[in-house]
Tab-separated table of C-alpha atoms and ligand atoms in Angstrom:
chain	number	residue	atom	x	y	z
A	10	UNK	CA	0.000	0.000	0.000
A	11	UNK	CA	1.271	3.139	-0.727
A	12	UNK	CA	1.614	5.912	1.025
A	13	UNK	CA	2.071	9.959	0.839
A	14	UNK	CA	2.210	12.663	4.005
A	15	UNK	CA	2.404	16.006	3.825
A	16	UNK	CA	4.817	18.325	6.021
A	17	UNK	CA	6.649	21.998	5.695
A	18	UNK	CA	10.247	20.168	5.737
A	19	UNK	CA	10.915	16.843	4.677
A	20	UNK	CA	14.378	15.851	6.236
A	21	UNK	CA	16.647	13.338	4.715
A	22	UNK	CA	19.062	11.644	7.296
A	23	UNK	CA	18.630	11.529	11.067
A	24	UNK	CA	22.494	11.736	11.972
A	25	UNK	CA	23.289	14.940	14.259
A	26	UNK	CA	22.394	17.652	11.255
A	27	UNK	CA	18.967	16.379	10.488
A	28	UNK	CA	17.588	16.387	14.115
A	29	UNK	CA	18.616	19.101	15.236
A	30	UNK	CA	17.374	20.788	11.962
A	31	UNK	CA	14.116	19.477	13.398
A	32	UNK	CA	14.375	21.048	16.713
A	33	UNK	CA	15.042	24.198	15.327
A	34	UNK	CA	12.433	24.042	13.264
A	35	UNK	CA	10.036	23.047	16.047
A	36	UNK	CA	11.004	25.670	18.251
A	37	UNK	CA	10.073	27.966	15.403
A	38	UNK	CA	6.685	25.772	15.299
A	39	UNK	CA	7.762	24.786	11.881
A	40	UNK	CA	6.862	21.211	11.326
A	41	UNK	CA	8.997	18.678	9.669
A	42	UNK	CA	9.562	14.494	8.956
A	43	UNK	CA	12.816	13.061	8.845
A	44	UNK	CA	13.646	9.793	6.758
A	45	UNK	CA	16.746	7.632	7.357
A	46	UNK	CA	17.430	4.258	5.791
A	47	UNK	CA	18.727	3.024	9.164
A	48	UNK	CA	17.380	1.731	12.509
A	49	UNK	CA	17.151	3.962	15.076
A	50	UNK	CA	19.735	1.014	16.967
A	51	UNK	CA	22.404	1.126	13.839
A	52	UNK	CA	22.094	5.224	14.120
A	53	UNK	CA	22.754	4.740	18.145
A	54	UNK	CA	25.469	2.750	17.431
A	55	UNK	CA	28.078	3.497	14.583
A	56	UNK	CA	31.275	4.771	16.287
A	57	UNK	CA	32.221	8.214	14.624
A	58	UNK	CA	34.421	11.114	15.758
A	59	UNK	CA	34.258	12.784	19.538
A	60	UNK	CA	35.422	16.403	18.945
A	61	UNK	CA	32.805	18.819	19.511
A	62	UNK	CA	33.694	22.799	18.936
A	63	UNK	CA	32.867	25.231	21.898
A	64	UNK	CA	29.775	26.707	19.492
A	65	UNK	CA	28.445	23.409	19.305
A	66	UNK	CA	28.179	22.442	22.646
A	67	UNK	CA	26.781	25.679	23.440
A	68	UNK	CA	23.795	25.005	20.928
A	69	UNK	CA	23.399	21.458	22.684
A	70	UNK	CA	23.121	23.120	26.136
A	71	UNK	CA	20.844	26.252	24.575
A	72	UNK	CA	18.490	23.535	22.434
A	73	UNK	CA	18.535	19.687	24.761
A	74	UNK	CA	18.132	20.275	28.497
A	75	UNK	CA	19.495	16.559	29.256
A	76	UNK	CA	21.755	16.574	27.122
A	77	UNK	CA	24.653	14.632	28.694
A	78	UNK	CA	28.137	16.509	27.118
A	79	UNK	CA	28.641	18.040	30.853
A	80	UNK	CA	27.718	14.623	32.786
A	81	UNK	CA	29.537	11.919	30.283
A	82	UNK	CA	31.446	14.813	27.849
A	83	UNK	CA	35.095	15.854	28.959
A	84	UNK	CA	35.990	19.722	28.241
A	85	UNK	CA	39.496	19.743	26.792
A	86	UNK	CA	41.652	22.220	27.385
A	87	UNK	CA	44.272	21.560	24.722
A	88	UNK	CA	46.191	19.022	22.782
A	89	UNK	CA	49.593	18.046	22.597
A	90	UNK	CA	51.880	18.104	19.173
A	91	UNK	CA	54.534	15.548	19.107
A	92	UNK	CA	57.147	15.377	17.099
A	93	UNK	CA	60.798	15.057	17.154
A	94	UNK	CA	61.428	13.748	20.285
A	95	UNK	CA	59.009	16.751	22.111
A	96	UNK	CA	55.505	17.752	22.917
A	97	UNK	CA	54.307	21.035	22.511
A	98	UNK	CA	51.132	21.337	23.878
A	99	UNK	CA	48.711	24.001	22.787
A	100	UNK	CA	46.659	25.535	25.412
A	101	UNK	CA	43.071	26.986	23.915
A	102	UNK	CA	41.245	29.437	26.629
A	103	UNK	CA	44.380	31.290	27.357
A	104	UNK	CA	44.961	31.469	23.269
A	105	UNK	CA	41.240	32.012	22.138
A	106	UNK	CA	39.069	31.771	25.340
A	107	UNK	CA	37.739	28.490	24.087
A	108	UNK	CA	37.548	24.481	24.919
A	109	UNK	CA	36.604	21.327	23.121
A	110	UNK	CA	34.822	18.455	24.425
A	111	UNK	CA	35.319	15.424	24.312
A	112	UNK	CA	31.835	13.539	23.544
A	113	UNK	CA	31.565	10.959	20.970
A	114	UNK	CA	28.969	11.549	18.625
A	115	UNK	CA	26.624	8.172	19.026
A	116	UNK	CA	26.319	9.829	22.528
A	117	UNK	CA	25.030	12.919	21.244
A	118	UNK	CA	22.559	10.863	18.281
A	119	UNK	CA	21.327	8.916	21.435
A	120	UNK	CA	20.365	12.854	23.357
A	121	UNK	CA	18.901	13.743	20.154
A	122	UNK	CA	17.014	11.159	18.947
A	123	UNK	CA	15.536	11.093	23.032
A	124	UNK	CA	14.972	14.629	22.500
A	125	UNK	CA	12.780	14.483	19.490
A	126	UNK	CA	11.152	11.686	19.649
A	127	UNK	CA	10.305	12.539	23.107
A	128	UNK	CA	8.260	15.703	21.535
A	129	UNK	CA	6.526	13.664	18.828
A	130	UNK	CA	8.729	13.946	16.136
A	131	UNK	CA	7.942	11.665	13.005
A	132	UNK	CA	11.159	10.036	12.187
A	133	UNK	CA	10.878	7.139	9.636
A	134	UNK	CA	13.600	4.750	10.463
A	135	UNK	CA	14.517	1.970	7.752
A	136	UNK	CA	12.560	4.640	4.547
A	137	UNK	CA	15.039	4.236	1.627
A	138	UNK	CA	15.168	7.473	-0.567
A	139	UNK	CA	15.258	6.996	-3.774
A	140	UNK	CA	15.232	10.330	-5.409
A	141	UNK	CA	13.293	13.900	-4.721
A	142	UNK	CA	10.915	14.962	-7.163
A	143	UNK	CA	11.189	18.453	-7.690
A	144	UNK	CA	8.825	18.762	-10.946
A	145	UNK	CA	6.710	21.223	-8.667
A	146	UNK	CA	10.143	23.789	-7.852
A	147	UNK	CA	7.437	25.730	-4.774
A	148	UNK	CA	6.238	22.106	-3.903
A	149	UNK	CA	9.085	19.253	-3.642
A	150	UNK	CA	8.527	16.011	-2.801
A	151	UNK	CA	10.650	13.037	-1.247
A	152	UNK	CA	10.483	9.677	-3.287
A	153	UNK	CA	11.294	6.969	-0.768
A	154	UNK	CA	9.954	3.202	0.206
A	155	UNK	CA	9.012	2.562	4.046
A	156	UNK	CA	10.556	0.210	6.394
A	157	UNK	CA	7.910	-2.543	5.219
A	158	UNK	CA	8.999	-2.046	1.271
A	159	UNK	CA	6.057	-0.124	0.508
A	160	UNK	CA	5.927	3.365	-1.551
A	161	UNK	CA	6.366	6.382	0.424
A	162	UNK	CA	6.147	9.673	-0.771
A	163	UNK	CA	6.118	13.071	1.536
A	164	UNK	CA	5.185	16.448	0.038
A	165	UNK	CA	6.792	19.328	1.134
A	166	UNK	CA	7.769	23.333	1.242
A	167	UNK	CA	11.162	22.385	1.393
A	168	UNK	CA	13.837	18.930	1.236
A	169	UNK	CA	16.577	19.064	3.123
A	170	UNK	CA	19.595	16.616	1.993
A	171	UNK	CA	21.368	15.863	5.592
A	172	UNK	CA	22.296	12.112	4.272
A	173	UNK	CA	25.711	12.201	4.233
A	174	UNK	CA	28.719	11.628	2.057
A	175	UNK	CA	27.051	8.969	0.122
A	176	UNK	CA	24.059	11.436	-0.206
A	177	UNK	CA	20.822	10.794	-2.463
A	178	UNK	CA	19.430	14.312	-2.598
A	179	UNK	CA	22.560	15.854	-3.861
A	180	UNK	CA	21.808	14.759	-6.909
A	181	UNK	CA	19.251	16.853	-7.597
A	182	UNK	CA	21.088	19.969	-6.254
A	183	UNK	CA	24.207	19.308	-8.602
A	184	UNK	CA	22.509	17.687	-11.257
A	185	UNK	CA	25.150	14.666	-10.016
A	186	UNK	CA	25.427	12.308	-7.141
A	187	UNK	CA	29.019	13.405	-7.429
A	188	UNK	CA	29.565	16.758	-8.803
A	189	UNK	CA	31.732	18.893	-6.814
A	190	UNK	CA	35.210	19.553	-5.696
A	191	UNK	CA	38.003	16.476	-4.783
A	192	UNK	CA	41.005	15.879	-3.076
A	193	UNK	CA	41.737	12.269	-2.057
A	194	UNK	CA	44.757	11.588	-0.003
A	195	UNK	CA	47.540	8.566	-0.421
A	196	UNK	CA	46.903	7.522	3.373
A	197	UNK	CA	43.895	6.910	5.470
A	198	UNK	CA	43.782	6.196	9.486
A	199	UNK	CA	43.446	2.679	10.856
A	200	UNK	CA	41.161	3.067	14.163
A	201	UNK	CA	40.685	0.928	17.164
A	202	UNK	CA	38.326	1.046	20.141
A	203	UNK	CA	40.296	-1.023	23.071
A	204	UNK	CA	39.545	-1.876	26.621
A	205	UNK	CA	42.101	-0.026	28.540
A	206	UNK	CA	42.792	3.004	31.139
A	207	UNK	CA	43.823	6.199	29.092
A	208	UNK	CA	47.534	6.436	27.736
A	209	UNK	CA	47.200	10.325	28.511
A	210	UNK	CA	44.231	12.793	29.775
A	211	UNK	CA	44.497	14.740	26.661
A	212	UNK	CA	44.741	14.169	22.725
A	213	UNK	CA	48.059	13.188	20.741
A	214	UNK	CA	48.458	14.149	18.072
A	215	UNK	CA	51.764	12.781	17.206
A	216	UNK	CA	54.022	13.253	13.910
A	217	UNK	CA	56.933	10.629	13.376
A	218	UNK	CA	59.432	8.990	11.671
A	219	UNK	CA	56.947	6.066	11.050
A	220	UNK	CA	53.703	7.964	10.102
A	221	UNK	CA	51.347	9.854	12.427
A	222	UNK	CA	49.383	8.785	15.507
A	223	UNK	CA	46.590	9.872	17.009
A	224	UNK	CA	45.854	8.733	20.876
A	225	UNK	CA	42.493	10.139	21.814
A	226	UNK	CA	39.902	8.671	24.937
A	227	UNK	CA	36.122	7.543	24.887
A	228	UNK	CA	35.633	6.414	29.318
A	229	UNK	CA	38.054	5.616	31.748
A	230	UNK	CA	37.594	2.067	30.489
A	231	UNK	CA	37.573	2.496	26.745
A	232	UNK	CA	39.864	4.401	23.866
A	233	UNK	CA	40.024	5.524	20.928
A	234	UNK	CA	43.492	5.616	18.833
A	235	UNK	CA	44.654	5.645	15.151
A	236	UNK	CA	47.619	5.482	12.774
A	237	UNK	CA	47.996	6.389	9.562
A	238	UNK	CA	48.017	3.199	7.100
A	239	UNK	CA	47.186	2.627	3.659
A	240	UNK	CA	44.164	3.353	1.746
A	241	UNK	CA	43.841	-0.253	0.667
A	242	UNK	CA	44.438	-1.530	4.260
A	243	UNK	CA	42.803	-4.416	5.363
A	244	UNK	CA	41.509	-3.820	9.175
A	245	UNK	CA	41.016	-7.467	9.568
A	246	UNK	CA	44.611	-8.111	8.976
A	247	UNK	CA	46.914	-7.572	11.375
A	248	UNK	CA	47.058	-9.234	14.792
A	249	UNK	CA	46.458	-7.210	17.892
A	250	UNK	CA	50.070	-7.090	18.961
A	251	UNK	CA	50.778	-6.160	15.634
A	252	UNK	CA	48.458	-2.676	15.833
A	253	UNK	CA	49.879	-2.147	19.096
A	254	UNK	CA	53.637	-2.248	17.983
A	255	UNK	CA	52.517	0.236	14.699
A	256	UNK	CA	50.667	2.523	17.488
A	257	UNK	CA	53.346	2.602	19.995
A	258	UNK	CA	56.411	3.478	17.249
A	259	UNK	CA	54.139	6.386	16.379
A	260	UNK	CA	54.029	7.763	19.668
A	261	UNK	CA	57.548	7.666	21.689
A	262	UNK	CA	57.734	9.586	24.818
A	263	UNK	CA	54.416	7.681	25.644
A	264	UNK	CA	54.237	3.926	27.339
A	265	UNK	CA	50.721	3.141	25.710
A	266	UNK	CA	48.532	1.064	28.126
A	267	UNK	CA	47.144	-1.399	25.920
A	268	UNK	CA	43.899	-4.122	26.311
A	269	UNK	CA	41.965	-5.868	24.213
A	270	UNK	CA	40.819	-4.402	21.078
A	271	UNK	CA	37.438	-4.296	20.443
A	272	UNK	CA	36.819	-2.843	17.163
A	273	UNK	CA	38.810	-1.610	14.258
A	274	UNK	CA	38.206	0.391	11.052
A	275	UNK	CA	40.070	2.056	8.457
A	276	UNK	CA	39.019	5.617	7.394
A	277	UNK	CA	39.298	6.893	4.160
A	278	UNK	CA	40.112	10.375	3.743
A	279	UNK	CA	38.621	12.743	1.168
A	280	UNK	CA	38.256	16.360	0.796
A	281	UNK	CA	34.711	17.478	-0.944
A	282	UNK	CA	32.832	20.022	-1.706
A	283	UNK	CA	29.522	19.992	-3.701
A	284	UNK	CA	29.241	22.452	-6.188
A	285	UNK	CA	25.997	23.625	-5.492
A	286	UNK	CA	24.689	23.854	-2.241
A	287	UNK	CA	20.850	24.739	-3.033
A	288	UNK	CA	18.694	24.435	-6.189
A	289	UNK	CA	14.898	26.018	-5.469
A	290	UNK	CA	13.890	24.420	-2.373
A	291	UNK	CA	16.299	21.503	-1.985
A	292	UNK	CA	19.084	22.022	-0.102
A	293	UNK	CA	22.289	20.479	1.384
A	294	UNK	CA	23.878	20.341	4.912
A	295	UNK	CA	26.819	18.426	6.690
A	296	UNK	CA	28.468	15.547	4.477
A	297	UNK	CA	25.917	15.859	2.071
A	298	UNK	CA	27.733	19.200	1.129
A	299	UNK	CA	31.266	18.376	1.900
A	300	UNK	CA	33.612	16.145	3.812
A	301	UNK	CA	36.648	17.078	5.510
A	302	UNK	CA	39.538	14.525	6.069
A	303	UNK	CA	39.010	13.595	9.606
A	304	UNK	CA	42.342	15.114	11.451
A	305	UNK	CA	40.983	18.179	13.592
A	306	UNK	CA	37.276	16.583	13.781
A	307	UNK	CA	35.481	19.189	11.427
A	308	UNK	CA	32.811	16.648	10.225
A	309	UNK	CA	30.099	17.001	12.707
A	310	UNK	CA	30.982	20.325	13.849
A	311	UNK	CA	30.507	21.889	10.060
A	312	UNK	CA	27.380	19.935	10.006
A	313	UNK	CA	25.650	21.686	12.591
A	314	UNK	CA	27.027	24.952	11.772
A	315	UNK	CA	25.377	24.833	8.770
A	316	UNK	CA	22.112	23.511	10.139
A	317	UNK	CA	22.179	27.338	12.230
A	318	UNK	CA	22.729	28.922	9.241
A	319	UNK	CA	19.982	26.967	7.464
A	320	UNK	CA	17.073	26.944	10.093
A	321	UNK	CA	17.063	30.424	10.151
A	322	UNK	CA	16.944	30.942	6.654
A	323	UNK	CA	14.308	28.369	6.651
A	324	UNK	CA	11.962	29.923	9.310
A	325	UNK	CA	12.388	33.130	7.568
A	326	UNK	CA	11.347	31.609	3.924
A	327	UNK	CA	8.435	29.565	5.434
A	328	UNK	CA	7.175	31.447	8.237
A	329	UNK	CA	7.810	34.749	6.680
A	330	UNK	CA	7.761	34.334	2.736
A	331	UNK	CA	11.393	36.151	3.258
A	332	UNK	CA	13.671	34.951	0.732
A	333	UNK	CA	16.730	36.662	1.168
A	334	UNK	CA	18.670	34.280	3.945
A	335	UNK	CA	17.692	30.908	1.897
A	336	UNK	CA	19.000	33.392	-1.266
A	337	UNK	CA	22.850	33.293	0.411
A	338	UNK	CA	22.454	30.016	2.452
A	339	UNK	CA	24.944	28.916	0.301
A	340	UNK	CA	27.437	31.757	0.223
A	341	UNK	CA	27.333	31.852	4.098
A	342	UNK	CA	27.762	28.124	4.841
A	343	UNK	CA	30.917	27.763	2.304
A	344	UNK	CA	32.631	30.637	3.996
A	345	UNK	CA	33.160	28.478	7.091
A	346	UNK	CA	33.348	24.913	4.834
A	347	UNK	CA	35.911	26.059	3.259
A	348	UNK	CA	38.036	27.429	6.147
A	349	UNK	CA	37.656	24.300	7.725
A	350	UNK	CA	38.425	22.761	4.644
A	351	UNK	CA	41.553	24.418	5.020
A	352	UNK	CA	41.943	23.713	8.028
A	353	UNK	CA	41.481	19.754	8.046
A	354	UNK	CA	44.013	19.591	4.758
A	355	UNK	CA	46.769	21.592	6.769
A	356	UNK	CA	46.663	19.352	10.282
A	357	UNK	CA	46.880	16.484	7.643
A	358	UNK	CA	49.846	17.348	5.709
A	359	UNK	CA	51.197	19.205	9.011
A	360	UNK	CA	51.633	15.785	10.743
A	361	UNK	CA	51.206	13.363	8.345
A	362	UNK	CA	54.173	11.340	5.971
A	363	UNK	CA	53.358	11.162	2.540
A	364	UNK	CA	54.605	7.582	0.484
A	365	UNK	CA	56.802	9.703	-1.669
A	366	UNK	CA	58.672	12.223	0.934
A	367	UNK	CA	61.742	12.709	0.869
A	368	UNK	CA	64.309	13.805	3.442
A	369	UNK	CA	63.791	17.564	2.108
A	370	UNK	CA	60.442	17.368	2.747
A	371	UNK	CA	60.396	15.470	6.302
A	372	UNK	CA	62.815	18.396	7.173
A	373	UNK	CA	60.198	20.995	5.743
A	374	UNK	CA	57.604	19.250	7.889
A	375	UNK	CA	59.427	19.428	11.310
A	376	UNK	CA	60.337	23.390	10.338
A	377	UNK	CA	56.532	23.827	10.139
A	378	UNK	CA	55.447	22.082	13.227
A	379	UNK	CA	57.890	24.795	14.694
A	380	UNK	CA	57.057	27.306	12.714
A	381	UNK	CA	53.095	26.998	14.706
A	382	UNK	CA	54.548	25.609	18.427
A	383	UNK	CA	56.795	28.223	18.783
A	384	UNK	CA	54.770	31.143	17.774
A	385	UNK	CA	52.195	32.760	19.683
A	386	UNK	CA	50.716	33.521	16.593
A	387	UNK	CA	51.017	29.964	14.895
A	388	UNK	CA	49.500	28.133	18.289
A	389	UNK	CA	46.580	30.684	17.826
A	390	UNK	CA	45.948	29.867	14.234
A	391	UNK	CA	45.414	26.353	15.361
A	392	UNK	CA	43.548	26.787	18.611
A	393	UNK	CA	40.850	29.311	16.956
A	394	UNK	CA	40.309	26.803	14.310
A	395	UNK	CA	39.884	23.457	16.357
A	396	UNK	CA	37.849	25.114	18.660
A	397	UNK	CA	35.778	26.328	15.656
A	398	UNK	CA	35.270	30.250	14.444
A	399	UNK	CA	31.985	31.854	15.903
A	400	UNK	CA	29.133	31.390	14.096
A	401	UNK	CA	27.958	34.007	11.709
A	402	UNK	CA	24.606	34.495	12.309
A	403	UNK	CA	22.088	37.599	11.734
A	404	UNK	CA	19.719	36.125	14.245
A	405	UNK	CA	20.881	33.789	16.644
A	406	UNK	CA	19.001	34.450	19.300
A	407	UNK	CA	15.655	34.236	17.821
A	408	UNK	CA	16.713	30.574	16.946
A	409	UNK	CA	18.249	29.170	20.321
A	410	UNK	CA	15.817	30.703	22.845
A	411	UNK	CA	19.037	31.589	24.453
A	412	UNK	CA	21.592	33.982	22.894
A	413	UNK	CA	24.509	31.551	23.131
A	414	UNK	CA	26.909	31.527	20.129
A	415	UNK	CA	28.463	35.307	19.196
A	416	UNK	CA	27.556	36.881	15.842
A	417	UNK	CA	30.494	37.893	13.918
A	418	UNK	CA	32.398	40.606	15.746
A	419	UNK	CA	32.448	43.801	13.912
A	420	UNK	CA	35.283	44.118	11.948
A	421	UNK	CA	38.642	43.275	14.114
A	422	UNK	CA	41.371	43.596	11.057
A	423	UNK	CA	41.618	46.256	7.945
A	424	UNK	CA	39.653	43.679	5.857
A	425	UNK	CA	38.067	45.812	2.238
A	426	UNK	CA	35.184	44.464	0.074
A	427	UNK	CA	35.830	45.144	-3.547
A	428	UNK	CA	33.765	44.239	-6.338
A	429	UNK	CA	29.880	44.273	-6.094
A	430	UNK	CA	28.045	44.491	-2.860
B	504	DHB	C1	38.850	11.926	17.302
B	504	DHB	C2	38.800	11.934	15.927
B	504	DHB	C3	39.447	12.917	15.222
B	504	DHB	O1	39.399	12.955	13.874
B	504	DHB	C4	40.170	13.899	15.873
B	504	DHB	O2	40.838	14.840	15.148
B	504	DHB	C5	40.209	13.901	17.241
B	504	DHB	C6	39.541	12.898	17.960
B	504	DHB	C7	38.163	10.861	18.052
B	504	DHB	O3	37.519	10.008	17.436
B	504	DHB	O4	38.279	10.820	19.292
C-alpha cells in the first residue's frame, strides 16, 4: 500500500544535522519528517568522531536540556603536538578563550534522537530514498519506500539533503550524485576502540618517523586511537600485537597502556565540496555538502554549523515568505566549509608522511610544526580553528531561545570588500 504525508520540511538523514534541523524548526513551530534508511539502533550505534567545537556544545546546552556533554562529555583544554622527540602542547582558553569536548557523537545521536522523539517527532527509520521529485520547484517532494517495502512519498515546502557523504538528494542539487570539488589523499587512518585506562588525559596528536598517531579517549575504560596506514588496508589483517607495535612506534615519549581491542576500522580520507549547495527548495547540509579529512574533527561540527545557518533561513522563507537568507544560504555556509576545509588539509599534511617524501620534505615538515609551536601567533591559528570560528549568524538568538553563540564581531582587522556588494 502506498503511502504519501504532507509536512513543511521533509528531512533526509537523522544523523546529528537532520535532528537538530528538526528542533530548530520546532522551536520555530515549523513542522517537519525526517527519513533515514537506518534503525534507530544502527544510528545509536556506529562509532564516529568525539570532537565537539565550543559553538556546538553551546547550541546542545541552549536547544537539549538533558543533554549529557557536561555529565559523560570531557571539556578539553588543549592538545599536545609531538614530534621530534618533544611535545608542545597548545593551550586553547588562554589562546582564544575556548575548549573542546570530548563527547563521541553516538552519545550525542542517542540525546537527540531522546529529544525528538520525546516531543513527537515523526522520524521514519529503515525509509530508503530513492530520489526527490522536484517537478513542482514551490512544492518538492521526497520519493522513498518505508521500512515494510512499501511506496512512500512526503510532500513538502522544502527537502533538506542531511544524508551524508554517500548522499541521495545531492543529486538533484548538482545535477550529479558526485559533482563537486576532490582531493583524495595517499593515506587513510586505521582506528581501534580497546579496553584499557587512558595512555594520557588529553589528545596526541603525534608526527613521526613512522607515520602519524593519534591517541584520543572515549571512558576511563575504553579508547580511541589511530595510525595512519594505507588506503587499501585491510583492518582485519593484522594481529592485535601487531596494531599495538605500529601505534606505539608512532608515539615515543608515551608507554601506551594497551587491552583488548574491540573494534577496528580504516578511514578513508577525502576532501569534498559539492558544487551547489541549493537548487529552489532543496538544499544540502553536513556531508551531504562536503567532507573534511578527519584530522581536527570538522565533520560534525561543520554539520551543525550549517544547520544554524539553514534553520534560520528556513523559518524566515516559510514562516515569513522572506527569501533573502535561503538566497545566500549557500554563500554563508561555504565561507566556514571552506576554512575548515583548510583547516582539516593543513593538520593532515602538518603531521602526516606522505609515500613519496623525501628527506627535504620530512625536514620541511618538522620546520613547520615549529614554525606553529613556537609562535604565539602559529599556536593561535590552530587553537581558533579546532575550537571552531563563531558562528555568523544575523539572528541567533531568535533561533536558540538563548543567545549563546556570538555573531560575527564587527570588523577586528583592515579587511576591504571590492567588487559588487
Ligand atoms: C577523534 C577523531 C578525530 O578525527 C580527531 O581529530 C580527534 C579525535 C576521536 O575520534 O576521538
Amino acid at each position: 500500500m502506498s503511502t504519501t504525508i504532507r509536512t513543511r520540511v521533509a528531512i533526509v538523514g537523522a544523523g546529528p544535522a537532520g535532528l537538530i534541523l528538526s528542533q530548530l524548526l520546532a522551536d520555530a513551530g515549523i513542522e517537519s519528517v525526517i527519513v533515514d534508511s537506518r534503525s534507530r539502533a544502527e544510528i545509536e550505534s556506529t562509532i564516529r568522531a568525539g570532537i565537539l567545537e565550543q559553538g556546538t556544545v553551546d547550541l546542545l546546552r541552549a536547544i537539549d536540556p538533558a543533554t549529557r556533554v557536561d555529565t559523560v562529555g570531557h571539556r578539553h583544554d588543549g592538545i599536545e603536538l609531538r614530534f621530534h622527540g618533544e611535545g608542545h602542547r597548545i593551550d586553547f582558553p588562554s589562546l582564544v578563550g575556548r575548549s573542546v569536548w570530548l563527547y563521541p557523537q553516538h552519545e550525542v545521536l542517542k540525546d537527540l534522537l531522546a529529544l525528538r522523539l520525546g516531543a513527537g517527532q515523526d522520524i521514519r527509520f529503515g525509509a530508503t530514498v530513492e530520489s526527490v521529485d522536484d517537478s513542482n520547484a514551490l512544492h518538492p517532494a521526497v520519493v522513498a519506500t518505508d521500512a515494510q517495502g512499501e511506496p512512500l512519498r512526503i510532500d513538502a515546502d522544502f527537502v533538506v539533503g542531511a544524508d551524508g557523504s554517500r548522499s541521495v538528494v545531492r543529486a538533484t542539487v548538482t545535477g550529479s550524485r558526485s559533482g563537486g570539488y576532490l582531493r583524495e589523499y595517499p593515506f587513510a587512518w586505521f582506528g581501534i576502540l580497546c579496553e584499557a585506562p587512558p595512555s594520557s588525559q588529553e589528545l596526541i596528536y603525534s608526527n613521526s618517523d613512522q607515520g602519524f598517531a593519534l591517541i584520543s579517549q572515549r571512558s576511563p575504560q575504553v579508547q580511541r586511537m589511530y595510525f595512519q596506514c594505507d588506503p587499501d588496508a585491510d583492518a582485519a589483517a593484522p594481529s592485535d600485537a601487531e596494531i599495538w607495535d605500529a601505534l606505539q612506534a608512532r608515539v615515543p615519549g608515551t608507554t601506551l597502556h594497551e587491552g583488548p581491542i574491540i573494534q577496528r576500522d580504516v578511514l578513508r580520507f577525502r576532501s569534498f565540496v559539492a558544487h551547489e549547495l541549493r537548487r529552489d527548495r532543496v538544499a544540502l547540509v553536513g556531508d551531504a555538502a562536503h567532507t573534511v579529512p578527519p584530522t581536527g574533527a570538522k565533520g560534525m561540527n561543520l554539520a551543525i554549523a550549517d544547520v544554524v545557518l539553514l534553520a534560520e533561513a528556513l523559518r524566515a522563507l516559510l514562516g515569513e515568505g522572506d527569501e533573502r537568507l535561503i538566497d545566500t544560504y549557500a554563500e554563508r555556509a561555504l565561507d566556514r566549509t571552506w576554512k575548515a576545509q583548510h583547516f582539516s588539509w593543513w593538520m593532515t599534511s602538518l603531521l602526516h608522511t606522505a609515500p613519496d617524501a623525501g628527506d627535504f620534505d620530512r625536514r620541511r615538515q618538522l620546520g613547520e610544526l615549529r614554525t606553529v609551536v613556537e609562535s604565539e601567533a602559529g599556536r593561535t591559528y590552530l587553537a581558533e580553528a579546532y575550537t571552531g570560528w563563531p558562528q555568523r549568524v544575523e539572528r541567533i538568538s531568535s533561533i536558540t531561545k538563548a543567545p549563546t553563540m556570538e555573531s560575527t564581531p564587527a570588523t577586528t582587522n583592515s579587511s576591504r570588500k571590492f567588487g559588487p556588494a
